[in-house]
Amino acid sequence: MWLKPEEVLLKSALKLWVLERANRYFVLQRRRGYGEDGGGLAGLLMGTLDAVLDSTSKVAPFRILHQTPDSQVYWSIACGASREEITEHWDWLEHNVMKTLSVFDSNEDVTSFVQGKIRGLIAEEGKGSFIQEEDPEKFREAILKFEKCFGLAEQEKLVTYYSCSYWRGRVPCQGWLYLSTNFLSFYSFLLGAEIKLVISWDEISKLEKTSNVILTESIHVCSRGEDHYFSMFLHINETFLLMEQLANYAVRRLFDKETFESDLVLHDPLQITKRGLENRAHSEQFSAFFRLPKEETLQEVHECFLWVPFSHFNTLGKMCISENYVCFASQDGSLCSIIIPLREVIAVEKADPANKGVSISIKGKRAFRFTEVKDFEHLVAKLRIRSGTTSCPHHTASTEVATTSDSDNLVDYYEGQLMAGQKGSSKTVSTEALMTVFHPQDADNLDSKMLKEKMKEQSWNILFVECGRGVSMFRTKKTRDLVLRGIPETLRGELWLLFSGAVNDMATNPGYYTELVEKSLGTCTLATDEIERDLRRSLPEHPAFQSDTGISALRRVLTAYAYRNPKIGYCQAMNILTSVLLLYAKEEEAFWLLVAVCERMLPDYFNRRIIGALVDQAVFEELIRDHLSQLTDHMTDMTFFSSISLSWFLTLFISVLPIESAVSVVDCFFYDGIKAILQLGLAVLDYNMDKLLTCKDDAEAVTVLSRFFDSVTNKDSPLPQAVQQASNLNDTKSYHPKVDITDLIRESNEKYGDIRYEDVESMRCRNRLYVIQTLEVTTKQNVLRVVSQDVKFSPSDLEELYELFKKEHFLSCYWSANSPVLRHHDPSLPYLDQYRIDCQQFRVLYHLLSPWAHCANRDSLALWTFRLLDENADCLINFKEFACALDVMYNGSFTDKLKLLFKLHIPPAFTEVESLSPSKGDDLSKEELIHFSQLNGKEKIDIQAYLKQWQDELLKKEENIKDLPRMNQFQFIQFSKTLYNLFHGDPEEELLYWAIATVTSLLLKMEEVGRRLQSPTSPAKSPASAAESSTDSQNMLKRDSAPEQTERRSVHSTRRDCHEWSFAFEQILASLLNEPALVRFFEKPLDIKAKVENAKTSQLKARTRV
């Protein structure tokens, strides 16, 4: 590798380096301790220094220096991990540079030319590389050492590396931690003791920061039941976040392919860099905090002050800028934040240059003033370009006044703007919120509940006057307090839309919902069938969903969403949630609220595996252990909390609480996100703590909680009594004291309000790995249970084989952005078909595990075996098919093994194989292997044939050997060659060769006699001629197992010229049974354990070579 030229004082380096070659201008040196004298004390010392020290000389054992005569200063220009690599650089210098240097007059010119040439070479190499780090030279050296130490594929992208200690028991080993796209790797070399650790990200089930008496702060990694601890990081938080991101990135790529493929950044592993991952983490945190579309990326952050007009003070915080939004969040505890969509901006001005001020004016005569903004002039220019505005001093002055006056007109203005926007974006679907249709408020009849409702509305109107109304309103602690008290019925839809961020989706996609409705109505899919089935089950007690108006609106929203997002389609619980949304929001608004919930606020909740809900349940369990330890001590099984809380998370408590109470929970959810649901869940358990502690079993605990939910009321709800009674039919039978939902929510915030959003997200990341690995264990157990019934492998051996099979599936995905195997992975499929491999992956496993892998024609055997197993001709096989084939090879009887070999040499498995590269012999390239595996030895079966095949399998009987087709002349020759290859290297090799020759001769004579008896009219051959024929055939069989093309052509011509002869399986079996050596060979016991252990260490290297 070429290096940026750096000065080296040769005197100080003579003890560390040995001269290998030299000429007038260059010196090639070898690191002392490597190569010929690598076994002494110098080798141990140098190896330790190279592993521990962070110096330019630590990386490679070879280097090239540039020198000029009579100078003590040398320049390092290249290094190499091997003698071949450094020799290649040396030869290039001698052939391309040495002749040129003779034309220069001075040594300074020579050095200047060499330095420029080397820098040019580095720049040329850098054009095709993806190295984007702060110190390219240092990072290039780290890549070289990473490749040298671990021998991974060239495509494996190193993201970053850290110096740290790895703990082996109580002993720390200092070394280097390398984080790449697919692996966590560690290397240490201390005084002869080498430690090399490679863990793939997809195997990690636990990743967390821990601390104890010995380790003050460390990173704990659990993989396949083994614990690994790393400590002594310079920046442990940065390291942990990157590890967390890479682990989750790998999990998404391998287990959630649809989401991953839509992510252009992560789709190509070569584009992943440390800086890119850090920026991505900041962008995700930014968009989640401000509830912005996922596409928004954080571009700039400025620390500044924001003028808060209703409080008359400047609040310190951070201005965050993305492509389409300017956002601000305070840092002084005032909980003040704003969101300014650039589509609303009408002017951006410099305000008070002395204080570096920026004023942003928006529609509605409002302005926001930021001060102490770094580089404020440049920022103003950029914001003007993005928002498409120009300076307008007069307008700015008037907006400053409007910020503090004209407040009486603000409410009317924003109400008009909101209504106009909704009408314009929903022309076809114009239904009102169902609550206004079925429960219109009577302004003349104001009872105590309606008076309280009006007081709530008045409180919100006062807040709108102070803080503004709409997407750019100030959000403060007062806003949160009003949400906790319950949003008024008339404002609920508007504020849900605002706090969820759905208002931005709807504003930037006008007419989108109407188009979806038109496209989706009339479609017939599995999702629409499920929707039709559940329509009448969605809040059936509410009058709105006892009429066609509500049912039709619900159908349109759910069908449109299933059409928009086929990955989710429709999932139970979506109907309940959407029903409540339709009560308070217009149809289009309800659709965008559903989008916000399913795709941003509750990610991965509504799919077949409900991973998101399971992750949040794991977070909930963790919070229970932290905050309600008394309860966890009493409960022996924590899964109880998961079983009862699943419906809480999936339906936001709507399925367990009366409707008038549940909507207050939804209010808090749209403002605080999942944090509100977690807090309320803790409050529910805390409220019932005493009763739960006395419960003797889970059923009793479930009864306690059910009765509690039935007793929850909302004494201030203005909903008609008929609706409230319908949702709480058991009130008359319940003796549980009434609990007001507002009090319960307030208590949950007082006790558990200190739970931070950042902590919840961190717990989500940590538990996501655990949940997915738990699901994978379940998949493995189900597969092994099914397969174990058909094979004789021990449970431990079968489990090891499954891990190797699954690993091969993943390895094929590591270095390919468009892996065909990855495209076929679908967690919604039956357990057996979730992981399948193609012919290329099967060949790798065949070479590693098959007892017949030593054959010269092993590639052909692997191909034929794959074609035999691939019964449905989709070029993929599952683990059951793979395990059954190996089981025959290892545990089958003499007849079973012979039958397998026989079937490999007849259609549909058998196909003529001939490598396009004669120099490779019988080895096949990847392209050739895939080509031969796809040849139509059998045609693809249609659905009817597939159903018939499935029916036949149900009635499957033991295969009768008499049903096997006969083997023709060419196939028999290949079969015999395979047997010759199988015997190679066996202790009884010579005896086996004689045995197979005897059997072949006997079979040929039998066939000749049989053919003569069947054709009496044909001239009979003499015994001598028959013997001659059999001798010729034997000579043909004894040829090399990899014949040249001329020999193949002679076989073809023989087959065309002679009368075809063939053999039945019974004939071959009977003949072979007469040879004790052959019987001993096939019946000798074989143990797969050694092969499995070797495969575990060699599988990664085998894939690297491929």
PDB file of N, CA, C and O in Angstrom, residues 1012-1051:
ATOM      1  N   ARG A1012     -29.019 -60.351 -25.842  1.00  0.00           N
ATOM      2  CA  ARG A1012     -28.991 -61.390 -26.868  1.00  0.00           C
ATOM      3  C   ARG A1012     -30.216 -62.298 -26.774  1.00  0.00           C
ATOM      4  O   ARG A1012     -30.794 -62.696 -27.781  1.00  0.00           O
ATOM      5  N   LEU A1013     -30.644 -62.532 -25.505  1.00  0.00           N
ATOM      6  CA  LEU A1013     -31.834 -63.367 -25.320  1.00  0.00           C
ATOM      7  C   LEU A1013     -33.098 -62.649 -25.772  1.00  0.00           C
ATOM      8  O   LEU A1013     -34.032 -63.252 -26.283  1.00  0.00           O
ATOM      9  N   GLN A1014     -33.116 -61.288 -25.552  1.00  0.00           N
ATOM     10  CA  GLN A1014     -34.307 -60.518 -25.932  1.00  0.00           C
ATOM     11  C   GLN A1014     -34.369 -60.311 -27.440  1.00  0.00           C
ATOM     12  O   GLN A1014     -35.435 -60.043 -27.987  1.00  0.00           O
ATOM     13  N   SER A1015     -33.242 -60.412 -28.156  1.00  0.00           N
ATOM     14  CA  SER A1015     -33.217 -60.192 -29.612  1.00  0.00           C
ATOM     15  C   SER A1015     -32.650 -61.424 -30.297  1.00  0.00           C
ATOM     16  O   SER A1015     -31.500 -61.445 -30.760  1.00  0.00           O
ATOM     17  N   PRO A1016     -33.465 -62.485 -30.402  1.00  0.00           N
ATOM     18  CA  PRO A1016     -32.946 -63.736 -31.009  1.00  0.00           C
ATOM     19  C   PRO A1016     -32.630 -63.584 -32.480  1.00  0.00           C
ATOM     20  O   PRO A1016     -31.842 -64.349 -33.027  1.00  0.00           O
ATOM     21  N   THR A1017     -33.237 -62.615 -33.161  1.00  0.00           N
ATOM     22  CA  THR A1017     -32.991 -62.446 -34.594  1.00  0.00           C
ATOM     23  C   THR A1017     -31.637 -61.831 -34.870  1.00  0.00           C
ATOM     24  O   THR A1017     -31.098 -61.941 -35.975  1.00  0.00           O
ATOM     25  N   SER A1018     -31.083 -61.147 -33.886  1.00  0.00           N
ATOM     26  CA  SER A1018     -29.791 -60.499 -34.101  1.00  0.00           C
ATOM     27  C   SER A1018     -28.675 -61.512 -34.021  1.00  0.00           C
ATOM     28  O   SER A1018     -28.770 -62.508 -33.308  1.00  0.00           O
ATOM     29  N   PRO A1019     -27.606 -61.314 -34.768  1.00  0.00           N
ATOM     30  CA  PRO A1019     -26.498 -62.270 -34.742  1.00  0.00           C
ATOM     31  C   PRO A1019     -25.879 -62.339 -33.360  1.00  0.00           C
ATOM     32  O   PRO A1019     -25.572 -61.303 -32.755  1.00  0.00           O
ATOM     33  N   ALA A1020     -25.720 -63.504 -32.868  1.00  0.00           N
ATOM     34  CA  ALA A1020     -25.182 -63.686 -31.512  1.00  0.00           C
ATOM     35  C   ALA A1020     -23.690 -63.433 -31.496  1.00  0.00           C
ATOM     36  O   ALA A1020     -22.960 -63.782 -32.404  1.00  0.00           O
ATOM     37  N   LYS A1021     -23.282 -62.794 -30.408  1.00  0.00           N
ATOM     38  CA  LYS A1021     -21.850 -62.529 -30.250  1.00  0.00           C
ATOM     39  C   LYS A1021     -21.195 -63.717 -29.554  1.00  0.00           C
ATOM     40  O   LYS A1021     -21.798 -64.367 -28.698  1.00  0.00           O
ATOM     41  N   SER A1022     -20.026 -63.952 -29.909  1.00  0.00           N
ATOM     42  CA  SER A1022     -19.282 -65.025 -29.248  1.00  0.00           C
ATOM     43  C   SER A1022     -18.889 -64.579 -27.853  1.00  0.00           C
ATOM     44  O   SER A1022     -18.807 -63.395 -27.571  1.00  0.00           O
ATOM     45  N   PRO A1023     -18.634 -65.517 -26.945  1.00  0.00           N
ATOM     46  CA  PRO A1023     -18.165 -65.152 -25.606  1.00  0.00           C
ATOM     47  C   PRO A1023     -16.918 -64.295 -25.655  1.00  0.00           C
ATOM     48  O   PRO A1023     -16.736 -63.399 -24.840  1.00  0.00           O
ATOM     49  N   ALA A1024     -16.085 -64.548 -26.638  1.00  0.00           N
ATOM     50  CA  ALA A1024     -14.855 -63.744 -26.736  1.00  0.00           C
ATOM     51  C   ALA A1024     -15.165 -62.292 -27.028  1.00  0.00           C
ATOM     52  O   ALA A1024     -14.577 -61.381 -26.462  1.00  0.00           O
ATOM     53  N   SER A1025     -16.138 -62.093 -27.980  1.00  0.00           N
ATOM     54  CA  SER A1025     -16.488 -60.710 -28.314  1.00  0.00           C
ATOM     55  C   SER A1025     -17.153 -60.028 -27.141  1.00  0.00           C
ATOM     56  O   SER A1025     -16.963 -58.835 -26.906  1.00  0.00           O
ATOM     57  N   ALA A1026     -17.986 -60.760 -26.378  1.00  0.00           N
ATOM     58  CA  ALA A1026     -18.621 -60.162 -25.195  1.00  0.00           C
ATOM     59  C   ALA A1026     -17.573 -59.766 -24.165  1.00  0.00           C
ATOM     60  O   ALA A1026     -17.634 -58.693 -23.571  1.00  0.00           O
ATOM     61  N   ALA A1027     -16.596 -60.657 -24.003  1.00  0.00           N
ATOM     62  CA  ALA A1027     -15.541 -60.338 -23.031  1.00  0.00           C
ATOM     63  C   ALA A1027     -14.748 -59.124 -23.476  1.00  0.00           C
ATOM     64  O   ALA A1027     -14.363 -58.273 -22.684  1.00  0.00           O
ATOM     65  N   GLU A1028     -14.505 -59.072 -24.798  1.00  0.00           N
ATOM     66  CA  GLU A1028     -13.756 -57.919 -25.338  1.00  0.00           C
ATOM     67  C   GLU A1028     -14.511 -56.621 -25.105  1.00  0.00           C
ATOM     68  O   GLU A1028     -13.947 -55.599 -24.733  1.00  0.00           O
ATOM     69  N   SER A1029     -15.866 -56.698 -25.303  1.00  0.00           N
ATOM     70  CA  SER A1029     -16.695 -55.507 -25.084  1.00  0.00           C
ATOM     71  C   SER A1029     -16.616 -55.054 -23.637  1.00  0.00           C
ATOM     72  O   SER A1029     -16.475 -53.873 -23.351  1.00  0.00           O
ATOM     73  N   SER A1030     -16.702 -56.013 -22.717  1.00  0.00           N
ATOM     74  CA  SER A1030     -16.650 -55.630 -21.302  1.00  0.00           C
ATOM     75  C   SER A1030     -15.287 -55.091 -20.923  1.00  0.00           C
ATOM     76  O   SER A1030     -15.160 -54.161 -20.130  1.00  0.00           O
ATOM     77  N   THR A1031     -14.218 -55.664 -21.509  1.00  0.00           N
ATOM     78  CA  THR A1031     -12.869 -55.172 -21.211  1.00  0.00           C
ATOM     79  C   THR A1031     -12.700 -53.734 -21.684  1.00  0.00           C
ATOM     80  O   THR A1031     -12.131 -52.891 -20.986  1.00  0.00           O
ATOM     81  N   ASP A1032     -13.216 -53.425 -22.893  1.00  0.00           N
ATOM     82  CA  ASP A1032     -13.133 -52.050 -23.399  1.00  0.00           C
ATOM     83  C   ASP A1032     -13.868 -51.087 -22.474  1.00  0.00           C
ATOM     84  O   ASP A1032     -13.399 -49.978 -22.214  1.00  0.00           O
ATOM     85  N   SER A1033     -15.040 -51.507 -22.039  1.00  0.00           N
ATOM     86  CA  SER A1033     -15.808 -50.632 -21.154  1.00  0.00           C
ATOM     87  C   SER A1033     -15.078 -50.398 -19.849  1.00  0.00           C
ATOM     88  O   SER A1033     -15.067 -49.292 -19.304  1.00  0.00           O
ATOM     89  N   GLN A1034     -14.420 -51.468 -19.318  1.00  0.00           N
ATOM     90  CA  GLN A1034     -13.671 -51.300 -18.073  1.00  0.00           C
ATOM     91  C   GLN A1034     -12.525 -50.325 -18.263  1.00  0.00           C
ATOM     92  O   GLN A1034     -12.238 -49.495 -17.402  1.00  0.00           O
ATOM     93  N   ASN A1035     -11.843 -50.438 -19.405  1.00  0.00           N
ATOM     94  CA  ASN A1035     -10.744 -49.504 -19.670  1.00  0.00           C
ATOM     95  C   ASN A1035     -11.245 -48.069 -19.707  1.00  0.00           C
ATOM     96  O   ASN A1035     -10.592 -47.141 -19.251  1.00  0.00           O
ATOM     97  N   MET A1036     -12.435 -47.903 -20.269  1.00  0.00           N
ATOM     98  CA  MET A1036     -13.018 -46.567 -20.318  1.00  0.00           C
ATOM     99  C   MET A1036     -13.293 -46.053 -18.901  1.00  0.00           C
ATOM    100  O   MET A1036     -13.056 -44.897 -18.571  1.00  0.00           O
ATOM    101  N   LEU A1037     -13.788 -46.950 -18.029  1.00  0.00           N
ATOM    102  CA  LEU A1037     -14.120 -46.540 -16.661  1.00  0.00           C
ATOM    103  C   LEU A1037     -12.894 -46.231 -15.843  1.00  0.00           C
ATOM    104  O   LEU A1037     -12.940 -45.432 -14.915  1.00  0.00           O
ATOM    105  N   LYS A1038     -11.764 -46.911 -16.177  1.00  0.00           N
ATOM    106  CA  LYS A1038     -10.559 -46.725 -15.367  1.00  0.00           C
ATOM    107  C   LYS A1038      -9.775 -45.491 -15.764  1.00  0.00           C
ATOM    108  O   LYS A1038      -8.725 -45.212 -15.215  1.00  0.00           O
ATOM    109  N   ARG A1039     -10.269 -44.774 -16.752  1.00  0.00           N
ATOM    110  CA  ARG A1039      -9.578 -43.541 -17.134  1.00  0.00           C
ATOM    111  C   ARG A1039      -9.648 -42.528 -16.003  1.00  0.00           C
ATOM    112  O   ARG A1039     -10.419 -42.669 -15.059  1.00  0.00           O
ATOM    113  N   ASP A1040      -8.894 -41.498 -16.180  1.00  0.00           N
ATOM    114  CA  ASP A1040      -8.897 -40.424 -15.177  1.00  0.00           C
ATOM    115  C   ASP A1040     -10.309 -39.885 -14.979  1.00  0.00           C
ATOM    116  O   ASP A1040     -11.069 -39.767 -15.920  1.00  0.00           O
ATOM    117  N   SER A1041     -10.639 -39.538 -13.746  1.00  0.00           N
ATOM    118  CA  SER A1041     -12.005 -39.086 -13.436  1.00  0.00           C
ATOM    119  C   SER A1041     -12.311 -37.734 -14.020  1.00  0.00           C
ATOM    120  O   SER A1041     -13.429 -37.259 -13.936  1.00  0.00           O
ATOM    121  N   ALA A1042     -11.312 -37.063 -14.580  1.00  0.00           N
ATOM    122  CA  ALA A1042     -11.565 -35.769 -15.243  1.00  0.00           C
ATOM    123  C   ALA A1042     -11.085 -35.852 -16.676  1.00  0.00           C
ATOM    124  O   ALA A1042     -10.063 -35.291 -17.059  1.00  0.00           O
ATOM    125  N   PRO A1043     -11.779 -36.550 -17.566  1.00  0.00           N
ATOM    126  CA  PRO A1043     -11.331 -36.751 -18.952  1.00  0.00           C
ATOM    127  C   PRO A1043     -11.338 -35.451 -19.732  1.00  0.00           C
ATOM    128  O   PRO A1043     -12.078 -34.541 -19.438  1.00  0.00           O
ATOM    129  N   GLU A1044     -10.500 -35.471 -20.765  1.00  0.00           N
ATOM    130  CA  GLU A1044     -10.458 -34.309 -21.637  1.00  0.00           C
ATOM    131  C   GLU A1044     -11.662 -34.314 -22.563  1.00  0.00           C
ATOM    132  O   GLU A1044     -12.396 -35.294 -22.665  1.00  0.00           O
ATOM    133  N   GLN A1045     -11.854 -33.207 -23.290  1.00  0.00           N
ATOM    134  CA  GLN A1045     -13.020 -33.096 -24.148  1.00  0.00           C
ATOM    135  C   GLN A1045     -13.014 -34.151 -25.258  1.00  0.00           C
ATOM    136  O   GLN A1045     -14.067 -34.640 -25.670  1.00  0.00           O
ATOM    137  N   THR A1046     -11.821 -34.547 -25.723  1.00  0.00           N
ATOM    138  CA  THR A1046     -11.767 -35.557 -26.779  1.00  0.00           C
ATOM    139  C   THR A1046     -12.312 -36.882 -26.281  1.00  0.00           C
ATOM    140  O   THR A1046     -13.004 -37.601 -27.009  1.00  0.00           O
ATOM    141  N   GLU A1047     -12.000 -37.211 -25.019  1.00  0.00           N
ATOM    142  CA  GLU A1047     -12.521 -38.438 -24.452  1.00  0.00           C
ATOM    143  C   GLU A1047     -14.029 -38.376 -24.325  1.00  0.00           C
ATOM    144  O   GLU A1047     -14.733 -39.355 -24.535  1.00  0.00           O
ATOM    145  N   ARG A1048     -14.555 -37.187 -23.932  1.00  0.00           N
ATOM    146  CA  ARG A1048     -16.005 -37.024 -23.812  1.00  0.00           C
ATOM    147  C   ARG A1048     -16.663 -37.235 -25.179  1.00  0.00           C
ATOM    148  O   ARG A1048     -17.719 -37.841 -25.284  1.00  0.00           O
ATOM    149  N   ARG A1049     -16.027 -36.690 -26.216  1.00  0.00           N
ATOM    150  CA  ARG A1049     -16.596 -36.845 -27.551  1.00  0.00           C
ATOM    151  C   ARG A1049     -16.618 -38.322 -27.966  1.00  0.00           C
ATOM    152  O   ARG A1049     -17.562 -38.783 -28.609  1.00  0.00           O
ATOM    153  N   SER A1050     -15.566 -39.072 -27.577  1.00  0.00           N
ATOM    154  CA  SER A1050     -15.543 -40.487 -27.938  1.00  0.00           C
ATOM    155  C   SER A1050     -16.661 -41.246 -27.230  1.00  0.00           C
ATOM    156  O   SER A1050     -17.246 -42.162 -27.785  1.00  0.00           O
ATOM    157  N   VAL A1051     -16.958 -40.845 -25.988  1.00  0.00           N
ATOM    158  CA  VAL A1051     -18.040 -41.485 -25.254  1.00  0.00           C
ATOM    159  C   VAL A1051     -19.360 -41.224 -25.957  1.00  0.00           C
ATOM    160  O   VAL A1051     -20.197 -42.110 -26.125  1.00  0.00           O
TER     161      VAL A1051
END
